[in-house]
Coordinates of C-alpha atoms in Angstrom, one line a residue:
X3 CA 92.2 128.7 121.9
X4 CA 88.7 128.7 122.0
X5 CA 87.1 126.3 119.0
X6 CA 84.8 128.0 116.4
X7 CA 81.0 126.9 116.5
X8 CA 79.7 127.2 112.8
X9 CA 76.2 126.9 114.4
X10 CA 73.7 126.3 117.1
X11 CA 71.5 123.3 117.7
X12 CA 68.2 125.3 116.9
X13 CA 67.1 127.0 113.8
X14 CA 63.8 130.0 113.4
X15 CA 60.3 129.1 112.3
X16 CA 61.5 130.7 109.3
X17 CA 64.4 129.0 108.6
X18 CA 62.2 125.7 108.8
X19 CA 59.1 127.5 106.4
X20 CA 61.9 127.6 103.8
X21 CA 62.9 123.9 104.1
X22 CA 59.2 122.9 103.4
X23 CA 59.4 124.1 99.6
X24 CA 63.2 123.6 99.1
X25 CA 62.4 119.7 100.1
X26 CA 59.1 119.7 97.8
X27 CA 60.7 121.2 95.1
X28 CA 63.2 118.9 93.3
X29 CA 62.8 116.5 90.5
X30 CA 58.9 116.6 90.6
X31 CA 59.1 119.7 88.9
X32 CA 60.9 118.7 86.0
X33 CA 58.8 115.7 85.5
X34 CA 55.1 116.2 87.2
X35 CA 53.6 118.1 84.2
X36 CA 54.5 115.6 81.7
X37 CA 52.3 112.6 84.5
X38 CA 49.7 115.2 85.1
X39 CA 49.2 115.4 81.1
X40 CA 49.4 111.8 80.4
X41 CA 46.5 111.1 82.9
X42 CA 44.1 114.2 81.8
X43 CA 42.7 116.2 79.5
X44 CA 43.4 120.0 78.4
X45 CA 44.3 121.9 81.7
X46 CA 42.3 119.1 84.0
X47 CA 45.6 118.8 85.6
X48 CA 45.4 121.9 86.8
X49 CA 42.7 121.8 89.1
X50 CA 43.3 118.6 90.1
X51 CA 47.0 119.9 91.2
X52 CA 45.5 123.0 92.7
X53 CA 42.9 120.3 94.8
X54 CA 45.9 118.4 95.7
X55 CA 47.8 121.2 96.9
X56 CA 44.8 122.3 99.3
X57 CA 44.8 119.2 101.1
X58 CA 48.9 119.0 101.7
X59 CA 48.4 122.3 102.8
X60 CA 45.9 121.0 105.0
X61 CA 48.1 117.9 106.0
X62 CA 51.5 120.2 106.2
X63 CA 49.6 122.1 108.5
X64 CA 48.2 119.3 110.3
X65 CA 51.5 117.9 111.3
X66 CA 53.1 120.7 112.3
X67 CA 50.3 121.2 114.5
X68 CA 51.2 117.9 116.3
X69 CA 54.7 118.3 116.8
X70 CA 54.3 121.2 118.5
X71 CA 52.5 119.8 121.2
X72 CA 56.2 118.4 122.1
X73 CA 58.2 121.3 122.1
X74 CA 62.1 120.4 122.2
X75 CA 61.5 116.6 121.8
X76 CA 62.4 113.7 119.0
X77 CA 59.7 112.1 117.2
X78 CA 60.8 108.8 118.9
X79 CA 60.9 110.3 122.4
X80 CA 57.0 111.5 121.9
X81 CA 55.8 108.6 120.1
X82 CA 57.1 106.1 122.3
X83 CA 55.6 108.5 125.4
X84 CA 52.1 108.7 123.4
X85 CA 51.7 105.3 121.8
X86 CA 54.5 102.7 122.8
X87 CA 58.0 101.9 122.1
X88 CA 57.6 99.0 119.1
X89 CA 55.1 101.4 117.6
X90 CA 57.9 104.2 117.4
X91 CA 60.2 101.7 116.5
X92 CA 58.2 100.8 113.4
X93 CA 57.7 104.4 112.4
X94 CA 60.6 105.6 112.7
X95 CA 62.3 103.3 110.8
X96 CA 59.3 103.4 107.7
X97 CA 60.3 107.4 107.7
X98 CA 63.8 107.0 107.7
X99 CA 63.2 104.2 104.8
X100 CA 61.3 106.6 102.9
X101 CA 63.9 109.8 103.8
X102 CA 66.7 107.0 101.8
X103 CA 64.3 106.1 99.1
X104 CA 64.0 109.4 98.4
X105 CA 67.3 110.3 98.4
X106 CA 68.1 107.5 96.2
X107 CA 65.7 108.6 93.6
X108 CA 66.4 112.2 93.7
X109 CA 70.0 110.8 92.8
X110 CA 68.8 108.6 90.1
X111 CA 66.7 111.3 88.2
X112 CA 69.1 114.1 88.6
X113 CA 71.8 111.1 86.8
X114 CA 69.5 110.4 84.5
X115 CA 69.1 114.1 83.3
X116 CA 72.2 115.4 83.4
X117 CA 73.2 112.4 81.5
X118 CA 70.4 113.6 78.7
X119 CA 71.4 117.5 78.6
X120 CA 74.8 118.2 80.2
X121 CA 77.2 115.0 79.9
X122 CA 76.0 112.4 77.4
X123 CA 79.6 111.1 77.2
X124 CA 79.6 110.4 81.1
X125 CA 78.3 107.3 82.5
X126 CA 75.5 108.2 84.6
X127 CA 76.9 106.1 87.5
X128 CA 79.9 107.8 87.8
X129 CA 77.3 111.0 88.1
X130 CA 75.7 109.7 90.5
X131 CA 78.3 108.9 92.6
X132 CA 79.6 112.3 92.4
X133 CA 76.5 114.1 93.3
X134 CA 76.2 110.9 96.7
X135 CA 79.3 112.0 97.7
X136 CA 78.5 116.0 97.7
X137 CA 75.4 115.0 99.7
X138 CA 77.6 112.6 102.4
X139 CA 79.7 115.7 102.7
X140 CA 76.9 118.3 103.0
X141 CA 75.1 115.8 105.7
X142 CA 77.7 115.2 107.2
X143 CA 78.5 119.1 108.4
X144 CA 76.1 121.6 110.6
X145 CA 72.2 120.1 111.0
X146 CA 71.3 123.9 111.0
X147 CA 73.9 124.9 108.2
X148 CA 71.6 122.7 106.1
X149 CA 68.8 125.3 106.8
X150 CA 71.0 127.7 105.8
X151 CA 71.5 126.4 102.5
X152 CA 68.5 126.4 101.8
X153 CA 67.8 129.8 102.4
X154 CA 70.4 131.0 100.4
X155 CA 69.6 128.7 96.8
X156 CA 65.6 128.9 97.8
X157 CA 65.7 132.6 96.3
X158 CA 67.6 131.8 93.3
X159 CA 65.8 128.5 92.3
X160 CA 62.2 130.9 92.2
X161 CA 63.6 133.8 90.6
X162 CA 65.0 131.6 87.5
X163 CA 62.0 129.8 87.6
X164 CA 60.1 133.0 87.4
X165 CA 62.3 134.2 84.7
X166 CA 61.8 130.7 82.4
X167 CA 57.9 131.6 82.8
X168 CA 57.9 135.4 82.2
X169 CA 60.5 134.8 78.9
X170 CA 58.0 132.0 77.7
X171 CA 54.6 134.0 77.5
X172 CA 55.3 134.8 73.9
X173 CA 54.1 131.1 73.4
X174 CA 51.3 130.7 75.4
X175 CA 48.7 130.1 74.1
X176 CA 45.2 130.5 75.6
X177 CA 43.4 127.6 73.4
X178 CA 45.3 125.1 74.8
X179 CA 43.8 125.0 78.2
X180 CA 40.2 124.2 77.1
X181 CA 37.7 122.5 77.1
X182 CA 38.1 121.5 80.7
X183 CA 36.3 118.9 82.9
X184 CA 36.2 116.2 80.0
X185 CA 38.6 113.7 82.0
X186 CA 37.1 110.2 83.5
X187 CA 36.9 109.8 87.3
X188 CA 39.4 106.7 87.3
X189 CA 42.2 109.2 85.5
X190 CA 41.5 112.2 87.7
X191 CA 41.6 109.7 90.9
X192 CA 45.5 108.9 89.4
X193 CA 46.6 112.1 88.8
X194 CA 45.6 113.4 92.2
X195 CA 47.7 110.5 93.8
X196 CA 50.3 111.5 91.5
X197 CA 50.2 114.9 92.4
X198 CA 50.0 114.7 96.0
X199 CA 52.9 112.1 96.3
X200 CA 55.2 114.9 94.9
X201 CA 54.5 117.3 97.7
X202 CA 55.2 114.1 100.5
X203 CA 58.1 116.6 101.9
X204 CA 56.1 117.8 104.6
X205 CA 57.4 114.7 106.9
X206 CA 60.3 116.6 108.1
X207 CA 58.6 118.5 110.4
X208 CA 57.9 115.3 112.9
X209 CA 61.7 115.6 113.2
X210 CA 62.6 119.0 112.7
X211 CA 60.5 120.6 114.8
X212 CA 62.8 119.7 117.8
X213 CA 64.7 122.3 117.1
X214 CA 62.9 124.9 116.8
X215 CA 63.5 127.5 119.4
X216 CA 59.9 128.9 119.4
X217 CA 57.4 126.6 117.7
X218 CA 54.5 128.2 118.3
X219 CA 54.0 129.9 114.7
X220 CA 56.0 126.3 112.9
X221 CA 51.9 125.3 112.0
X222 CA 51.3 128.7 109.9
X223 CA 54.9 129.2 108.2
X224 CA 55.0 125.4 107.4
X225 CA 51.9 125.9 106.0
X226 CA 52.4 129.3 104.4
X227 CA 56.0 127.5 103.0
X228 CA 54.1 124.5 101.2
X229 CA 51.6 127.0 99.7
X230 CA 54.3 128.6 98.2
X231 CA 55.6 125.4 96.5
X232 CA 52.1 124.3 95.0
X233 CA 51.9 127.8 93.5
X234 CA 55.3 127.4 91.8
X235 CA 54.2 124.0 90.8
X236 CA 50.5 125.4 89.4
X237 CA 52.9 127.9 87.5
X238 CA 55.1 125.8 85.7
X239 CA 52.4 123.0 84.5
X240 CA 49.8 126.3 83.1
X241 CA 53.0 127.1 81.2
X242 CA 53.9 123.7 79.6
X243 CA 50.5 123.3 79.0
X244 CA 49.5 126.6 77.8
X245 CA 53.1 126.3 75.5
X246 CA 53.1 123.0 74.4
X247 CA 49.4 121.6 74.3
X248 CA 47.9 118.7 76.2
X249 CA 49.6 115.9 73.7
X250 CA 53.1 117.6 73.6
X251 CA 53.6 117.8 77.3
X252 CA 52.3 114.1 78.2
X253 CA 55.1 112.9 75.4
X254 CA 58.3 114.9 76.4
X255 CA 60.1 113.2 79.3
X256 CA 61.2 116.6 81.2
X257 CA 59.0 119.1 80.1
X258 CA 60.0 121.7 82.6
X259 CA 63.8 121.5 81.1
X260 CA 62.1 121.5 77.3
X261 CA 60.3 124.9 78.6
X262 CA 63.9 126.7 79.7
X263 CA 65.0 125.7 76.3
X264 CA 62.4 127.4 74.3
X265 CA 63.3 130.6 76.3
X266 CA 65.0 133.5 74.0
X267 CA 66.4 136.2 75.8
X268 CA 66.4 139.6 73.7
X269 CA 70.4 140.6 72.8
X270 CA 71.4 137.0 72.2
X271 CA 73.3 137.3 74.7
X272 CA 72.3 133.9 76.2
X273 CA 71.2 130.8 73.7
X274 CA 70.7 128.3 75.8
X275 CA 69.2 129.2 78.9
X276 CA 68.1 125.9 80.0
X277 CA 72.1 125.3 81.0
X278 CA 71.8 128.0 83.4
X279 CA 68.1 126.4 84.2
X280 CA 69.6 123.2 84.8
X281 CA 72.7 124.3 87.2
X282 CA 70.0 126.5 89.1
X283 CA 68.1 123.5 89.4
X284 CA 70.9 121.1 90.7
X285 CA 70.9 123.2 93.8
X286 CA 67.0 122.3 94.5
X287 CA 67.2 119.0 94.0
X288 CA 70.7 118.9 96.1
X289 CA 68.5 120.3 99.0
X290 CA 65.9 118.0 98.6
X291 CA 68.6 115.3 98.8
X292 CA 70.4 116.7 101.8
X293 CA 67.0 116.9 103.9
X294 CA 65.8 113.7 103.1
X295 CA 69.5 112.0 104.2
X296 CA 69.3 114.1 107.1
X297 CA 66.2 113.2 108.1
X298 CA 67.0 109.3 107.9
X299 CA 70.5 109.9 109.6
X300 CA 68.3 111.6 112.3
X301 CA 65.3 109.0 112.6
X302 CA 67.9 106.4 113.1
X303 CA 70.6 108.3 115.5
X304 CA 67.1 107.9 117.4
X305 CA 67.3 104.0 117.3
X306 CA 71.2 103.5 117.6
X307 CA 72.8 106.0 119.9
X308 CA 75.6 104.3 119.9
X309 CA 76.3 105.1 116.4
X310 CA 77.6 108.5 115.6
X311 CA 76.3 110.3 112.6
X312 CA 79.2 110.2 110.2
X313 CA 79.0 105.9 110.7
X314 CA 75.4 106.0 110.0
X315 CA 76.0 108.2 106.5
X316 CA 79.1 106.0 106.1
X317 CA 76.8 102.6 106.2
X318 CA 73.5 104.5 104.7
X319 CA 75.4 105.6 101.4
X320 CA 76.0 102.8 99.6
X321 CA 72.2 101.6 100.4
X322 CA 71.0 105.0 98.7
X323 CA 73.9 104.7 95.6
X324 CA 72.8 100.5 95.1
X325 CA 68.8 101.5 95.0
X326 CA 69.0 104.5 92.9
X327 CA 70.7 102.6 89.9
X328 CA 68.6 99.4 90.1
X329 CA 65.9 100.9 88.0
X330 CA 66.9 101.2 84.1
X331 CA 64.2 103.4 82.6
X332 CA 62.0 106.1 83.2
X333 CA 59.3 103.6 84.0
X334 CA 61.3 101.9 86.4
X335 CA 62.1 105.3 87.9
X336 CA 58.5 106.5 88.1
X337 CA 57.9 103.4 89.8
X338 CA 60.9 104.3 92.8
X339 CA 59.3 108.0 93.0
X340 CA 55.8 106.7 93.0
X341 CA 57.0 104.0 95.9
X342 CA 58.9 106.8 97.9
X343 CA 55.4 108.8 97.4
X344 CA 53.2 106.5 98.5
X345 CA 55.6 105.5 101.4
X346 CA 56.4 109.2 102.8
X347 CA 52.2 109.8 102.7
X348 CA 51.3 106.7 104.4
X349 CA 53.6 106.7 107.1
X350 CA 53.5 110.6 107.8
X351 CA 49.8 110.7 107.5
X352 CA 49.1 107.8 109.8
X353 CA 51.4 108.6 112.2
X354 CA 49.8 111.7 112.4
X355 CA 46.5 111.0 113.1
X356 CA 47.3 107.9 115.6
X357 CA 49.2 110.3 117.5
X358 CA 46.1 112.6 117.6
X359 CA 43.7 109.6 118.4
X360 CA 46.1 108.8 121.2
X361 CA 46.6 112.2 122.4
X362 CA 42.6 112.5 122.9
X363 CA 41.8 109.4 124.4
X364 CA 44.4 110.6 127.2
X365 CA 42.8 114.0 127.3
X366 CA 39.1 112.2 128.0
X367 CA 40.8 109.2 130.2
X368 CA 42.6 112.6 132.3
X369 CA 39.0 113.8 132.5

């Protein structure tokens, strides 16, 4: 009897657009507004963010544009071939740091709130074991089915979010978003970093690419899918801001989940929406988790082919499950998610252009 292939080993420019937003958009939502307010003034935030979001657009676009120069081959295989092999080394393993780090904190906050709004008699550890362990299986499966995945929540995470904005327009109000431009230099420098670290996603595509079976459009979709994600994110703050005020939004700790408990649905039919808002949302951050473990398990697999996947997830786990409960409050996890920022940026970003530098001294040395 013939054995059943769920899937291929390539996936559609379009299934990897998707992947962009459904890795950017995670815990960052539920938490960014409340940063952007504490470090500006008014709506400030907002063009900061709306900055921010042009240049990782830029950047998303930027290294998709690289790895398509190496259609069908690992980020190890071309960085070794374009810088050397201990310089690939030392890349590969930063990203696959930064894919656990990330993992590990999207763990840790997900914990953190469910504990708050769905099971404050549940320790959060034993949460976060249970969501770990859905992750290990998820990563564990298809590479492609993981695209897939995300394709099918994707729609359903926009159109609630969508629906917590159009229900909450009864309390916007106008006033709230000026006057603008009154924040310092030194604050707006902060909340840009802030900003840009949440959108540090777009490091998939130095390993994703590879499976692409026609890259050539992978620049403009990843591109067109991060644009999307900075407009959802644009969306939401407005909202809190516009709903809450300035002062309000820098004080609540999620602001996104206090916004989808505000909403009142006409009929009564639903009073508290931000349960539905918060199961909706356990799928986005679950892709964002899956991704960033599969792009860790895939940086190393690199490094140790002698080590199959399910031993690498098998060793990885625990590593993700002991960083994600070291910190023990929302400082201390601010501090993981601005490290995994800062990490997932640097690395991607410099990377990127080394490769480029490389690439065009060998262009001018082949002239």
């Amino acid at each position: 009897m013939k054995k059943f292939e769920y899937a291929d080993d390539q996936i559609g420019d379009k299934e990897l657009m998707i992947a962009i937003p459904s890795v950017v958009i995670g815990v960052g939502v539920l938490s960014l507004p409340r940063s952007l307010a504490e470090s500006t003034n008014v709506a400030d935030g907002l063009f900061i963010l709306f900055f921010g979001g042009l240049c990782v657009v830029f950047i998303t676009w930027l290294v998709a544009k690289l790895a398509v120069q190496f259609p069908q081959e690992s980020f190890f295989s071309y960085t070794t071939s374009v810088t050397s092999k201990p310089v690939a080394v030392i890349y590969t393993l930063l990203l696959s740091v930064y894919g656990l780090s990330m993992t590990a904190f999207e763990t840790r906050v997900i914990a953190a709130v469910a504990d708050q709004y769905l099971f404050n008699r549940t320790p959060f550890g034993i949460i976060a074991l249970t969501f770990l362990l859905v992750v290990m299986y998820a990563v564990s499966g298809s590479r492609t089915g993981l695209f897939r995945l995300n394709m099918i929540f994707l729609p359903i995470i926009a159109f609630i979010t969508l629906l917590v904005i159009i229900f909450n327009i009864g309390m916007f109000v106008p006033g709230n978003l000026f006057p603008v431009f009154t924040t310092d230099f030194s604050s707006q420098v902060s909340a840009f970093i802030e900003s840009t670290n949440t959108f540090t996603g777009f490091g998939i595509l130095l390993f994703y690419t590879s499976l692409v079976k026609s890259p050539r459009n992978v620049p403009k979709k990843a591109a067109a899918g991060m644009a999307f994600a900075v407009v959802l994110y644009i969306m939401i703050y407005v909202m809190c801001i516009g709903g809450f005020g300035n002062l309000a939004t820098g004080n609540l700790l999620y602001p996104t989940v206090e916004l989808a408990k505000d909403v009142q649905i006409p009929g009564g039919f639903l009073e508290r929406f931000e349960l539905l808002f918060f199961v909706i949302w356990i799928m986005a951050i679950f892709n964002t988790s899956i991704m960033a473990m599969d792009t860790a398990v895939f940086a190393l697999n690199a490094l140790f082919k002698k080590n199959r996947k399910m031993q690498l997830i098998f060793i990885l786990s625990p590593l993700v499950y002991i960083v994600g409960m070291m910190p023990q409050n929302s400082n201390e996890i601010d501090a993981l998610g601005t490290f995994m920022g800062v990490l997932g940026a640097a690395a991607t970003i410099s990377v990127t252009v080394l490769l480029f530098i490389f690439l065009k001294l060998r262009a001018r040395k082949k002239q």
